[in-house]
Amino acid sequence: MIITVNAEPREVQATTLADALPELGFTSAALATALNGTFVPRDARPATPLTDGDRLEVLAPMQGG
């Protein structure tokens, strides 16, 4: 299916948010996620289904100063 990840169309095979993150290259435990504009807590990701056309925003903390 095709979903939009951080404003870029991406194809994923995963059917849940938890499975999609590593498929998309997001491996850090420190991530914030929003699906279709709604924040999704880490413990809810395994039960959060993805559907074609969803919009996913993933934010990771950055180091530096």
N, CA and C of each residue as an Amber inpcrd file, in Angstrom:
protein
   195
   0.8470000  -1.1750000   0.0000000   0.0000000   0.0000000   0.0000000
   0.8920000   1.2380000   0.0000000   0.3360000   2.3410000  -0.4110000
   1.0610000   3.6070000  -0.4400000   0.5510000   4.4870000   0.7040000
   1.4790000   4.9370000   1.5450000   1.1510000   5.9130000   2.5870000
   2.0990000   7.0880000   2.4380000   1.7320000   8.2100000   3.0100000
   2.5950000   9.3860000   2.9720000   3.3270000   9.4710000   4.3020000
   4.6620000   9.4530000   4.2390000   5.4950000   9.4800000   5.4380000
   6.3010000  10.7750000   5.4200000   6.0480000  11.6230000   6.3980000
   6.7400000  12.9180000   6.4680000   6.6930000  13.6320000   5.1170000
   5.5030000  13.6670000   4.5460000   5.1990000  14.3830000   3.3000000
   5.7480000  13.7140000   2.0370000   6.2320000  12.4560000   2.1320000
   6.7240000  11.7490000   0.9530000   5.9690000  10.4380000   0.7780000
   5.4810000  10.1400000  -0.4220000   4.7990000   8.8630000  -0.6520000
   5.7760000   7.6980000  -0.4960000   5.3560000   6.6850000   0.2370000
   6.1900000   5.4950000   0.4460000   5.3140000   4.2590000   0.3290000
   5.8850000   3.1980000  -0.1950000   5.1710000   1.9260000  -0.2640000
   5.5930000   1.0640000   0.9140000   4.6190000   0.4650000   1.5900000
   4.9080000  -0.4150000   2.7180000   4.1020000  -1.7000000   2.5890000
   4.6550000  -2.7710000   3.1410000   3.9580000  -4.0510000   3.1980000
   3.2780000  -4.2340000   4.5470000   3.7640000  -3.5230000   5.5700000
   3.2490000  -3.6550000   6.9270000   1.7850000  -3.2320000   6.9940000
   1.0600000  -3.8460000   7.9230000  -0.3470000  -3.5070000   8.0950000
  -0.6180000  -2.7720000   9.4050000   0.4090000  -2.6690000  10.2700000
   0.2590000  -1.9140000  11.5150000   1.3610000  -0.8750000  11.6120000
   1.1130000   0.1310000  12.4130000   2.0990000   1.1870000  12.5930000
   3.3880000   0.6330000  13.1840000   3.2830000  -0.2610000  14.1620000
   4.4790000  -0.8360000  14.7940000   5.3500000  -1.5730000  13.7870000
   4.7440000  -2.2920000  12.8550000   5.5130000  -3.0300000  11.8540000
   6.0530000  -2.1220000  10.7540000   5.3730000  -1.0310000  10.4870000
   5.8010000  -0.1310000   9.4190000   7.0520000   0.6610000   9.7910000
   7.1940000   1.0310000  11.0520000   8.3230000   1.8780000  11.4400000
   9.6810000   1.2680000  11.0870000   9.9880000   0.0160000  11.4890000
  11.2850000  -0.5360000  11.0840000  11.3910000  -0.7510000   9.5790000
  10.2780000  -1.0780000   8.9310000  10.3020000  -1.2350000   7.4770000
  10.6990000   0.0700000   6.7980000  10.2920000   1.1780000   7.3900000
  10.6060000   2.4960000   6.8360000  11.9660000   3.0270000   7.3000000
  12.6500000   2.2670000   8.1450000  13.9820000   2.6690000   8.5900000
  14.0080000   3.4040000   9.9150000  12.8910000   3.4720000  10.6020000
  12.8440000   4.1270000  11.9150000  13.0310000   3.0630000  12.9870000
  14.2230000   3.0270000  13.5950000  14.5400000   1.9740000  14.5450000
  14.7300000   2.4820000  15.9700000  14.8010000   3.7760000  16.1540000
  14.9910000   4.3370000  17.4880000  13.7460000   4.1260000  18.3370000
  13.9620000   3.8760000  19.6270000  12.8300000   3.7590000  20.5540000
  12.2440000   5.1300000  20.8640000  13.0220000   6.1790000  20.6520000
  12.5910000   7.5450000  20.9700000  12.0000000   8.1960000  19.7200000
  10.7600000   7.8480000  19.4270000  10.0550000   8.4150000  18.2780000
   8.6920000   8.9140000  18.7140000   8.2300000   9.9590000  18.0770000
   6.8480000  10.4060000  18.2310000   6.1610000  10.1540000  16.8960000
   4.9400000   9.6260000  16.9500000   4.2240000   9.3060000  15.7200000
   2.8300000   9.9120000  15.7320000   2.4040000  10.3330000  14.5480000
   1.0340000  10.8170000  14.3560000   0.5120000  10.1960000  13.0720000
  -0.6750000   9.6540000  13.1390000  -1.2990000   9.0460000  11.9730000
  -2.5390000   9.8510000  11.6320000  -2.5480000  10.4020000  10.4250000
  -3.6590000  11.2370000   9.9530000  -3.9510000  12.3840000  10.9310000
  -2.8790000  12.9600000  11.4800000  -3.0050000  14.1290000  12.3460000
  -3.2850000  13.8250000  13.8040000  -3.3510000  12.5480000  14.1780000
  -3.6340000  12.1720000  15.5570000  -2.4220000  11.4760000  16.1630000
  -1.9560000  11.9740000  17.3230000  -0.8240000  11.3730000  18.0160000
  -1.1290000   9.9180000  18.3590000  -0.1420000   9.0400000  18.1250000
  -0.2850000   7.6230000  18.4630000   0.8070000   7.2620000  19.4740000
   0.4320000   6.9620000  20.7250000   1.4260000   6.5810000  21.7220000
   2.1240000   5.2720000  21.3450000   3.3290000   5.0980000  21.8420000
   4.1360000   3.9150000  21.5230000   3.3800000   2.6160000  21.8070000
   2.7100000   2.5270000  22.9470000   2.0380000   1.2690000  23.2960000
   0.7910000   0.9890000  22.4490000   0.3180000   1.9770000  21.7050000
  -0.8400000   1.7750000  20.8300000  -0.4370000   1.4090000  19.4030000
   0.8280000   1.5170000  19.0670000   1.2720000   1.2770000  17.6840000
   0.9920000  -0.1360000  17.1790000   1.1780000  -1.1920000  17.9990000
   0.8960000  -2.5330000  17.4710000  -0.5680000  -2.7470000  17.0870000
  -1.4720000  -2.0390000  17.7150000  -2.9080000  -2.1980000  17.4280000
  -3.4310000  -1.1340000  16.4670000  -2.5490000  -0.3000000  15.9280000
  -2.9680000   0.7760000  15.0240000  -2.8060000   0.3230000  13.5780000
  -3.9160000   0.0490000  12.8880000  -3.8210000  -0.4270000  11.5040000
  -3.4870000   0.7010000  10.5440000  -2.8340000   0.3310000   9.4660000
  -2.5620000   1.2660000   8.3690000  -3.4630000   0.9150000   7.1990000
  -3.8910000   1.9520000   6.4870000  -4.6630000   1.7390000   5.2710000
  -4.0720000   2.5950000   4.1620000  -4.3240000   2.1880000   2.9490000
  -3.8170000   2.9010000   1.7840000  -4.2220000   4.3710000   1.8620000
  -3.2530000   5.2620000   1.6670000  -3.5290000   6.6920000   1.6730000
  -3.3270000   7.3710000   3.0160000  -3.0050000   6.6090000   4.0700000
  -2.7630000   7.2230000   5.3800000  -1.6050000   8.2080000   5.3170000
  -1.6350000   9.1690000   6.2470000  -0.5590000  10.1560000   6.3970000
   0.1210000   9.9210000   7.7390000   1.4050000   9.5780000   7.6850000
   2.1790000   9.2890000   8.8870000   3.2610000  10.3440000   9.0710000
   3.3220000  10.8950000  10.2680000   4.3940000  11.8170000  10.6310000
   5.2210000  11.1420000  11.7080000   6.5390000  11.1240000  11.5200000
   7.4550000  10.5110000  12.4820000   8.4880000  11.5530000  12.8530000
   8.6240000  11.7970000  14.1360000   9.5980000  12.7550000  14.6370000
  10.5700000  12.0380000  15.5540000  11.8560000  12.2800000  15.3610000
  12.8870000  11.7060000  16.2160000  13.6960000  12.8450000  16.8180000
  14.1240000  12.6910000  18.0770000  14.9430000  13.7380000  18.6810000
  16.2650000  13.8870000  17.9380000  16.7600000  15.1050000  17.9030000
  18.0320000  15.3780000  17.2310000  19.0360000  15.8640000  18.2630000
  20.2860000  15.4740000  18.0550000  21.3570000  15.9350000  18.9200000
  22.0380000  17.1250000  18.2730000  22.6970000  17.8820000  19.0910000
  23.4260000  19.0190000  18.5590000  23.1160000  20.2660000  19.3550000
  23.6590000  21.3450000  18.9180000  23.4100000  22.5490000  19.6970000
  23.5890000  23.7940000  18.9310000
